[in-house]
PDB file of C-alpha atoms in Angstrom:
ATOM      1  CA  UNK F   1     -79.591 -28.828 -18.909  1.00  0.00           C
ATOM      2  CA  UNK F   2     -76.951 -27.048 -20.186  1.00  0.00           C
ATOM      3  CA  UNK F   3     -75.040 -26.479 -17.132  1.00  0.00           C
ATOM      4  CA  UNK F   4     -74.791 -30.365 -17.226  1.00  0.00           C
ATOM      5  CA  UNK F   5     -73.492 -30.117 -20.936  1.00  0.00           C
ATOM      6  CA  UNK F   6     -70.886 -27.388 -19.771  1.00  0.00           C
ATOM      7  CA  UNK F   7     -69.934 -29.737 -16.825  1.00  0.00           C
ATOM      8  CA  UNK F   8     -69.147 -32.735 -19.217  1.00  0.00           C
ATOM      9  CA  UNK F   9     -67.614 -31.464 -21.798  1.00  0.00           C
ATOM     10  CA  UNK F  10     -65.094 -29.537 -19.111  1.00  0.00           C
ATOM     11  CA  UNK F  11     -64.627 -32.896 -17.827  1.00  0.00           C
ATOM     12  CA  UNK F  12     -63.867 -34.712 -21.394  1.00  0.00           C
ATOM     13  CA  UNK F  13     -61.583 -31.942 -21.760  1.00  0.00           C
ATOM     14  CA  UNK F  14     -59.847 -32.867 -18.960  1.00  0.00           C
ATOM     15  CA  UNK F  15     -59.326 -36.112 -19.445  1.00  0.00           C
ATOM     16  CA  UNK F  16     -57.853 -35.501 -22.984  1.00  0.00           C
ATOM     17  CA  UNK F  17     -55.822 -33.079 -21.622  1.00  0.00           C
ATOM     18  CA  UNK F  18     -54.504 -34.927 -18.636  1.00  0.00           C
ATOM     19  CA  UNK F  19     -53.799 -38.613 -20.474  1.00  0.00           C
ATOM     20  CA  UNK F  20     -51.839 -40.997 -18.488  1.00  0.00           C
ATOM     21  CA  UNK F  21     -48.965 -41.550 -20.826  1.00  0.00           C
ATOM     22  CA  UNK F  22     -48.477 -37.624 -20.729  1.00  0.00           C
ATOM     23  CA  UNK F  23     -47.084 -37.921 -17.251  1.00  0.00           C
ATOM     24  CA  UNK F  24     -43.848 -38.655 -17.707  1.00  0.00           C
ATOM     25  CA  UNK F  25     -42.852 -35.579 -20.088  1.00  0.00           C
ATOM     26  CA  UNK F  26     -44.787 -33.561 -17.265  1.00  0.00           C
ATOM     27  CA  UNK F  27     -42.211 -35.512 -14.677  1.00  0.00           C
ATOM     28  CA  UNK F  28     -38.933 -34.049 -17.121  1.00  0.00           C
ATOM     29  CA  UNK F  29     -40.425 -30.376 -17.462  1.00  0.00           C
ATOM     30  CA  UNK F  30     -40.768 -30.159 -13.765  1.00  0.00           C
ATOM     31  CA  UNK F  31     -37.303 -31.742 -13.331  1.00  0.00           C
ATOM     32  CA  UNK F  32     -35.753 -29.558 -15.547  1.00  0.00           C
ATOM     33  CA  UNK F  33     -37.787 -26.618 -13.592  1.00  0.00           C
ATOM     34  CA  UNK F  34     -37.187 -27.176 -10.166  1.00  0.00           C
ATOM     35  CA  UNK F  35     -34.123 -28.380  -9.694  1.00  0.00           C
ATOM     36  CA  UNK F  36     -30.220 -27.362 -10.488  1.00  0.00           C
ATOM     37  CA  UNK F  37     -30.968 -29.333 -13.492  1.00  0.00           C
ATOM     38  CA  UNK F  38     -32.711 -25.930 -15.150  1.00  0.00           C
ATOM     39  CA  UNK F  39     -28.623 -24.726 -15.968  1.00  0.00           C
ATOM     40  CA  UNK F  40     -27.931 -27.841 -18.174  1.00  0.00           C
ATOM     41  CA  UNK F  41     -27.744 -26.516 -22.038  1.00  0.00           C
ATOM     42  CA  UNK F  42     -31.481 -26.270 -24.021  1.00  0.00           C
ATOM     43  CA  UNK F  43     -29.805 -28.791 -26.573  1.00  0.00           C
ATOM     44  CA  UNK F  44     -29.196 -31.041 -23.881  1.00  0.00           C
ATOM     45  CA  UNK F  45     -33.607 -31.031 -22.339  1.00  0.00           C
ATOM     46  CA  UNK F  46     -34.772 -30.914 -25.886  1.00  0.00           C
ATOM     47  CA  UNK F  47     -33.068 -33.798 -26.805  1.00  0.00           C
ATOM     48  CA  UNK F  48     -34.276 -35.143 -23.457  1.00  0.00           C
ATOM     49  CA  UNK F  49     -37.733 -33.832 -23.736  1.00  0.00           C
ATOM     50  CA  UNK F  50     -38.357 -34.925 -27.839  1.00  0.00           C
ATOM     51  CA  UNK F  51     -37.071 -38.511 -26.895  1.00  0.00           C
ATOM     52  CA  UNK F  52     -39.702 -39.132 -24.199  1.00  0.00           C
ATOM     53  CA  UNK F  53     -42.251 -37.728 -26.373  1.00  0.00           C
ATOM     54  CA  UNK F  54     -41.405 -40.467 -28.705  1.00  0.00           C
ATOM     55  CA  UNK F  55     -41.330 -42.968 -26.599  1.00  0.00           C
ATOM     56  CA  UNK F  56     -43.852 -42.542 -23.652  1.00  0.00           C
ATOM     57  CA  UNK F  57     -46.240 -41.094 -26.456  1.00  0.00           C
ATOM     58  CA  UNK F  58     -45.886 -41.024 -30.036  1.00  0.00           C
ATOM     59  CA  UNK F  59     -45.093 -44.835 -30.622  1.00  0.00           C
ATOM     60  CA  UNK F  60     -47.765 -46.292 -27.900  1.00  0.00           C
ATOM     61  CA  UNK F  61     -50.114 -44.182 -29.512  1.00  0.00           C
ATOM     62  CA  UNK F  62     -49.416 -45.432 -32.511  1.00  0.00           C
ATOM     63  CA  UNK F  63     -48.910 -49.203 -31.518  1.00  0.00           C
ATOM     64  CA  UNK F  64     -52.737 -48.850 -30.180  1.00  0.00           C
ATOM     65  CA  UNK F  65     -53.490 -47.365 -32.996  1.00  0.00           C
ATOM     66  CA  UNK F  66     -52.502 -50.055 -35.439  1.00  0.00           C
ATOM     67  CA  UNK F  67     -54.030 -53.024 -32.797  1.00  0.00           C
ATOM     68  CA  UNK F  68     -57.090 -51.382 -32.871  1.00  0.00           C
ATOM     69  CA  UNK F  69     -57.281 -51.183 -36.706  1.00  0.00           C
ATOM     70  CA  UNK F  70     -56.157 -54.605 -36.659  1.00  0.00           C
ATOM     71  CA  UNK F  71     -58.650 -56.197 -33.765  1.00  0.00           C
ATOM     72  CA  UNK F  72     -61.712 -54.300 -35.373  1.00  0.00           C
ATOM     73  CA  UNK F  73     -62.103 -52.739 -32.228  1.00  0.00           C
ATOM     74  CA  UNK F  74     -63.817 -49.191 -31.702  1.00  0.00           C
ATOM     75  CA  UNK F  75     -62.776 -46.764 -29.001  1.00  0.00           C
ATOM     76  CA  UNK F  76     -65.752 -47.881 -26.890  1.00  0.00           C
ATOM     77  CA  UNK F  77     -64.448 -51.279 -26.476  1.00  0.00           C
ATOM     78  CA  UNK F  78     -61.031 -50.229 -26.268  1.00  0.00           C
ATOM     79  CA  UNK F  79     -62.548 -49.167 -23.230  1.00  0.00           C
ATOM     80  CA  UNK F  80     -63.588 -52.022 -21.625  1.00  0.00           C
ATOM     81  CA  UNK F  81     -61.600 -53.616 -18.889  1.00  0.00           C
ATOM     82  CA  UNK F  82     -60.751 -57.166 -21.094  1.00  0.00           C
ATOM     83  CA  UNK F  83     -60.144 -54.926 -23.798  1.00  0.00           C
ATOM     84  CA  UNK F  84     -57.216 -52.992 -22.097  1.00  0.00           C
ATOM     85  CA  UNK F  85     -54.114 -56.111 -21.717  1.00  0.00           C
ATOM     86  CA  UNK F  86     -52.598 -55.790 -24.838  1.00  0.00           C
ATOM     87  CA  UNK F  87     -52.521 -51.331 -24.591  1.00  0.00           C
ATOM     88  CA  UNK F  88     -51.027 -52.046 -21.714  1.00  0.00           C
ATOM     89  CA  UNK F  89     -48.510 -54.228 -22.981  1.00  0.00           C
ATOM     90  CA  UNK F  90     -47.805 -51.836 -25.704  1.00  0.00           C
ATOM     91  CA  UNK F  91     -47.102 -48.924 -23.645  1.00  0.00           C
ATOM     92  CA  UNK F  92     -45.500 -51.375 -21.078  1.00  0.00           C
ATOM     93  CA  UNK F  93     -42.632 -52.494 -23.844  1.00  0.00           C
ATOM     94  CA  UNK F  94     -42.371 -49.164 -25.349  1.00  0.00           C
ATOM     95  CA  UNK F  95     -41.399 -47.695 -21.585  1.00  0.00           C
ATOM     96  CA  UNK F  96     -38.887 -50.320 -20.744  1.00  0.00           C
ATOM     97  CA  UNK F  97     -36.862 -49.963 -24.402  1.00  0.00           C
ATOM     98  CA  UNK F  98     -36.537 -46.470 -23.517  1.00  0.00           C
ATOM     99  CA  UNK F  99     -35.403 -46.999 -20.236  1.00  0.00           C
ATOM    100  CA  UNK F 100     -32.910 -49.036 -21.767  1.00  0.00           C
ATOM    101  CA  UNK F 101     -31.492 -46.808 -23.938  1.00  0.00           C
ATOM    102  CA  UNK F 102     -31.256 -44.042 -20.949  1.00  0.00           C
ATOM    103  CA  UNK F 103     -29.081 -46.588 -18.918  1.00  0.00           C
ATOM    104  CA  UNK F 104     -27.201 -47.196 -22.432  1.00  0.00           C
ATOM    105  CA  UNK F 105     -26.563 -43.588 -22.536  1.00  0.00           C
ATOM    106  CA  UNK F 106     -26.229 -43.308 -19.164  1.00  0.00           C
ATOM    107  CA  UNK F 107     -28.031 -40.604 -18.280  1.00  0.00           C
ATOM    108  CA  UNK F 108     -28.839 -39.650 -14.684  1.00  0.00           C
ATOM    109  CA  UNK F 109     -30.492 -42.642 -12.271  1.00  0.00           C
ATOM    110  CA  UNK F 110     -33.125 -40.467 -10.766  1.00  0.00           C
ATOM    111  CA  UNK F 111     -33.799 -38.864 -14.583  1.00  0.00           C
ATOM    112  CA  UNK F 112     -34.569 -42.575 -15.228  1.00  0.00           C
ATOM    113  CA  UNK F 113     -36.220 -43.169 -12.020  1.00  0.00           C
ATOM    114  CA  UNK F 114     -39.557 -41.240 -13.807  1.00  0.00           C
ATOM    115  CA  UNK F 115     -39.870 -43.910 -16.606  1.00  0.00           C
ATOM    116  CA  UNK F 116     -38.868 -46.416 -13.885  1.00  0.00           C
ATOM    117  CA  UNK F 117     -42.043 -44.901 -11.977  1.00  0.00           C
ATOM    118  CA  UNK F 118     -44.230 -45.262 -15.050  1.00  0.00           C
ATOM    119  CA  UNK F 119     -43.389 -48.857 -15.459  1.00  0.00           C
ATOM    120  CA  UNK F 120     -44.073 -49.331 -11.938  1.00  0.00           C
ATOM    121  CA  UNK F 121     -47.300 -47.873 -12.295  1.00  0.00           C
ATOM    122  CA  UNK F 122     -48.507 -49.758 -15.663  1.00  0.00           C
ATOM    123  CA  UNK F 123     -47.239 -52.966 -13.989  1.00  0.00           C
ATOM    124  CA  UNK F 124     -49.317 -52.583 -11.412  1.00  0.00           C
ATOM    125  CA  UNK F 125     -52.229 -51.291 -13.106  1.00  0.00           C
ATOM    126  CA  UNK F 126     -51.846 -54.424 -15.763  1.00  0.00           C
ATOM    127  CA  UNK F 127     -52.120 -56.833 -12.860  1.00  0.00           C
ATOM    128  CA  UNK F 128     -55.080 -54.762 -11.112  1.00  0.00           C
ATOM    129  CA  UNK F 129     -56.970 -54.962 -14.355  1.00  0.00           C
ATOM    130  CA  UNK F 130     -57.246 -58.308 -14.010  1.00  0.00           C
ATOM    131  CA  UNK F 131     -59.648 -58.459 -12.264  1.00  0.00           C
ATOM    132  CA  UNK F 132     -60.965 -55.234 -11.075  1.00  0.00           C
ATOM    133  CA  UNK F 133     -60.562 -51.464 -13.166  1.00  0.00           C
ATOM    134  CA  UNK F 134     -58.688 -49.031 -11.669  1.00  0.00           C
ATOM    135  CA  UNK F 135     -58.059 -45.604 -13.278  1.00  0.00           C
ATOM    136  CA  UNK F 136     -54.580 -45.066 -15.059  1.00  0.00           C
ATOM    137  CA  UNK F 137     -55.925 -41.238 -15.217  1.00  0.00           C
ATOM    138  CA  UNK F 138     -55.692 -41.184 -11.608  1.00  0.00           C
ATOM    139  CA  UNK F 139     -52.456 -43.797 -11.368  1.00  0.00           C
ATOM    140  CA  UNK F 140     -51.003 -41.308 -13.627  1.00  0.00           C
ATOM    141  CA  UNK F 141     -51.665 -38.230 -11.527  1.00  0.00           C
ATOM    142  CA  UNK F 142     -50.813 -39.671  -8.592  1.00  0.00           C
ATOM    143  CA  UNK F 143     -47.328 -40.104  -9.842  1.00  0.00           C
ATOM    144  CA  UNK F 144     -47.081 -36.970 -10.420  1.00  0.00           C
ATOM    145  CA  UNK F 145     -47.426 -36.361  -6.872  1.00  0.00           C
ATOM    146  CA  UNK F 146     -45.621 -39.568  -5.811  1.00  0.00           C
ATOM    147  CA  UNK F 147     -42.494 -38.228  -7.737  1.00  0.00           C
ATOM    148  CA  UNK F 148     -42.709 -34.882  -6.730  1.00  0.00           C
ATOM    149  CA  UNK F 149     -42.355 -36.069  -2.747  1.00  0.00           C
ATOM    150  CA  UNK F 150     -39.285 -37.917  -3.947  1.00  0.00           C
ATOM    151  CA  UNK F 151     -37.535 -35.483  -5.661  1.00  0.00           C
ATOM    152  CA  UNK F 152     -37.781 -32.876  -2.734  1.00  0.00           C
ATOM    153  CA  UNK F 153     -36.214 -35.723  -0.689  1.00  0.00           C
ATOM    154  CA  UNK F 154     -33.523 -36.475  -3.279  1.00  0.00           C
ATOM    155  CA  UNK F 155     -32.850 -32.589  -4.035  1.00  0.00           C
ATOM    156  CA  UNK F 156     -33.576 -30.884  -0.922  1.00  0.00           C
ATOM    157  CA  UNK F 157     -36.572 -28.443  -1.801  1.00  0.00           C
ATOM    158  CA  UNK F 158     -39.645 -27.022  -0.590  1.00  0.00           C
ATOM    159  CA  UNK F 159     -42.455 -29.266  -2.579  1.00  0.00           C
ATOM    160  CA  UNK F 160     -45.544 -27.701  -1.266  1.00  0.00           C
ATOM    161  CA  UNK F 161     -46.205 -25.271  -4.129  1.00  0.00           C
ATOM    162  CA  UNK F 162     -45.861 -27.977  -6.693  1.00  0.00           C
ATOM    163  CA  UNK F 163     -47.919 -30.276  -4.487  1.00  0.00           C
ATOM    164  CA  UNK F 164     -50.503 -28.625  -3.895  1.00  0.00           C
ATOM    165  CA  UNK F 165     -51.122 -27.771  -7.821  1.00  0.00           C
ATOM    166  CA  UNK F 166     -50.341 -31.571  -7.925  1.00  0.00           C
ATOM    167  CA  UNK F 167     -53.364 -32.510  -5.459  1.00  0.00           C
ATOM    168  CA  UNK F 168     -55.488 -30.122  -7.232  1.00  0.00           C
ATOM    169  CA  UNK F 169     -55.150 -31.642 -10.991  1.00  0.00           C
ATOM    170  CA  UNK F 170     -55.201 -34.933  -9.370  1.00  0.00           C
ATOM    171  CA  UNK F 171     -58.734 -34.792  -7.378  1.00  0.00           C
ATOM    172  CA  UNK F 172     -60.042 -33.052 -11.229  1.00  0.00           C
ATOM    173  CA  UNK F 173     -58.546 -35.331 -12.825  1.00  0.00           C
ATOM    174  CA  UNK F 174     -60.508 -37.939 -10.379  1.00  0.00           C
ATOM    175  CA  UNK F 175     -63.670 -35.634 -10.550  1.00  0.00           C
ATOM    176  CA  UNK F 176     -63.702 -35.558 -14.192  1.00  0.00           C
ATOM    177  CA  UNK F 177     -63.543 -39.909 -14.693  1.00  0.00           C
ATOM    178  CA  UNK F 178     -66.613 -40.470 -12.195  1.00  0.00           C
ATOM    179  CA  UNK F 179     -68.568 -37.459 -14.177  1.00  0.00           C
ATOM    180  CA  UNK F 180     -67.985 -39.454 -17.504  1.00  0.00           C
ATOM    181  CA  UNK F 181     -69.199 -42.680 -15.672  1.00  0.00           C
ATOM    182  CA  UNK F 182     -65.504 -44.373 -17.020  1.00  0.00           C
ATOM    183  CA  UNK F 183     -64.690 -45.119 -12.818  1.00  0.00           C
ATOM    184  CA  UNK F 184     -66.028 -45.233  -9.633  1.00  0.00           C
ATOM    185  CA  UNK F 185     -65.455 -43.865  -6.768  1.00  0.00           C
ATOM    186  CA  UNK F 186     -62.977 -46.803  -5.435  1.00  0.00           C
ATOM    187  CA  UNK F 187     -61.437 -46.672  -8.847  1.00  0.00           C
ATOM    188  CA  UNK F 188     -60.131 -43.391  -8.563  1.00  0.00           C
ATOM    189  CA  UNK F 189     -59.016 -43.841  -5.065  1.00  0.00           C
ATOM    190  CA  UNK F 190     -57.035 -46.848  -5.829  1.00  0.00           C
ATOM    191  CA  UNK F 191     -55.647 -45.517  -8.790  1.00  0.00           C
ATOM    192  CA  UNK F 192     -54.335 -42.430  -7.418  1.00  0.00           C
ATOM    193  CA  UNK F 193     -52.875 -44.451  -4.228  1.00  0.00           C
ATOM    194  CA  UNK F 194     -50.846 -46.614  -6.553  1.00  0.00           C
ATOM    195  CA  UNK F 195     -49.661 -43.821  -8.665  1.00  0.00           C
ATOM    196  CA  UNK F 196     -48.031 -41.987  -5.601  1.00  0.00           C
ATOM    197  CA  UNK F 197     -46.653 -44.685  -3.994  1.00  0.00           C
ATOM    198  CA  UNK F 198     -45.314 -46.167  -7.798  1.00  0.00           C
ATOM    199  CA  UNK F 199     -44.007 -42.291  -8.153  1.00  0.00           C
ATOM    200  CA  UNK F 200     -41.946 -42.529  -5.068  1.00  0.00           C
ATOM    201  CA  UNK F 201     -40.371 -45.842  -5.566  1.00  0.00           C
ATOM    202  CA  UNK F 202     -39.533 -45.226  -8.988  1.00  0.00           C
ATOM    203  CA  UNK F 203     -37.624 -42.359  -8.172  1.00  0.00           C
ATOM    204  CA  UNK F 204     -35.870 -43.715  -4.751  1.00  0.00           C
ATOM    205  CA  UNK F 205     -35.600 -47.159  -6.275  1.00  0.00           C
ATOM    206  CA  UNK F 206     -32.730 -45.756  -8.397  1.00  0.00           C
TER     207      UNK F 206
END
């Protein structure tokens, strides 16, 4: 009924709203939040902040853009596990030339150590995907949490606020795939397992 129509369209609007490759621009507004980081200049995080945008977002979206006009697929089949290597590999490449050109301009190691997280995670995913489907909704929130564990080791401060808003987007998140029928129950799971434990060895790897 429409209590059923309210509940799915919530849930699409959740998982637009909470898309995997957003995660790492959430990752630099935190860091830029909760740590002494907030007293570096606004020139300084918005050049930060645009860059990721154009490089964890706006150029894999387009990449997948252009493959799918050029494969004929539709957004349905984009879907589909078989379907998914060669996003993957987009967003994969675009990651790691950005991380590159953060250790060129040698910015911070545990700034990099969120894209270094990402790649972890899409790595992982990648080979998952395989052969099974795991959620990179989840993988993606569960970095968020991952990295957020990390950075209270690295800097020394109380994450339980921030987790628990974290845990909370992350088990919506979850909810929100198994309404739309795109994962299972073991999907989400795994996918939000290897997202926190990508998150925290992204960030302490560096």
């Amino acid at each position: 009924g429409a209590h059923m129509r309210t509940v799915i369209v919530a849930a699409r609007l959740l998982s637009a709203l909470f898309r995997p490759m957003y995660y790492s621009l959430v990752g630099f507004v935190i860091l830029f939040t909760v740590t002494y980081m907030q007293i570096l200049p606004w020139r300084y995080k918005l050049w930060v902040l645009c860059s990721t945008y154009i490089f964890t977002i706006g150029l894999p979206v387009l990449g997948i853009f252009l493959y799918r006009r050029l494969s004929g697929l539709t957004a349905s089949q984009l879907r589909q596990r078989k379907a998914r290597f060669w996003p993957y590999i987009i967003s994969f490449v675009c990651y790691a030339v950005y991380l590159r050109i953060m250790y060129v301009m040698h910015l911070p190691r545990f700034m990099c150590g969120i894209v270094v997280g990402a790649l972890f995670i899409q790595g992982v995913c990648l080979l998952l995907n395989l052969r099974w489907k795991v959620s990179m909704h989840a993988a993606g929130a569960g970095g968020i949490i991952g990295a957020l564990v990390a950075y209270s080791v690295v800097f020394a401060f109380n994450p339980v606020p921030w987790l628990c808003g974290a845990v909370l987007l992350d088990g919506m998140v979850m909810t929100s795939r198994m309404i739309l029928r795109q994962h299972t129950l073991w999907q989400v799971w795994m996918g939000t397992l290897v997202g926190i434990v990508c998150g925290y060895l992204g960030i302490m790897a560096v």
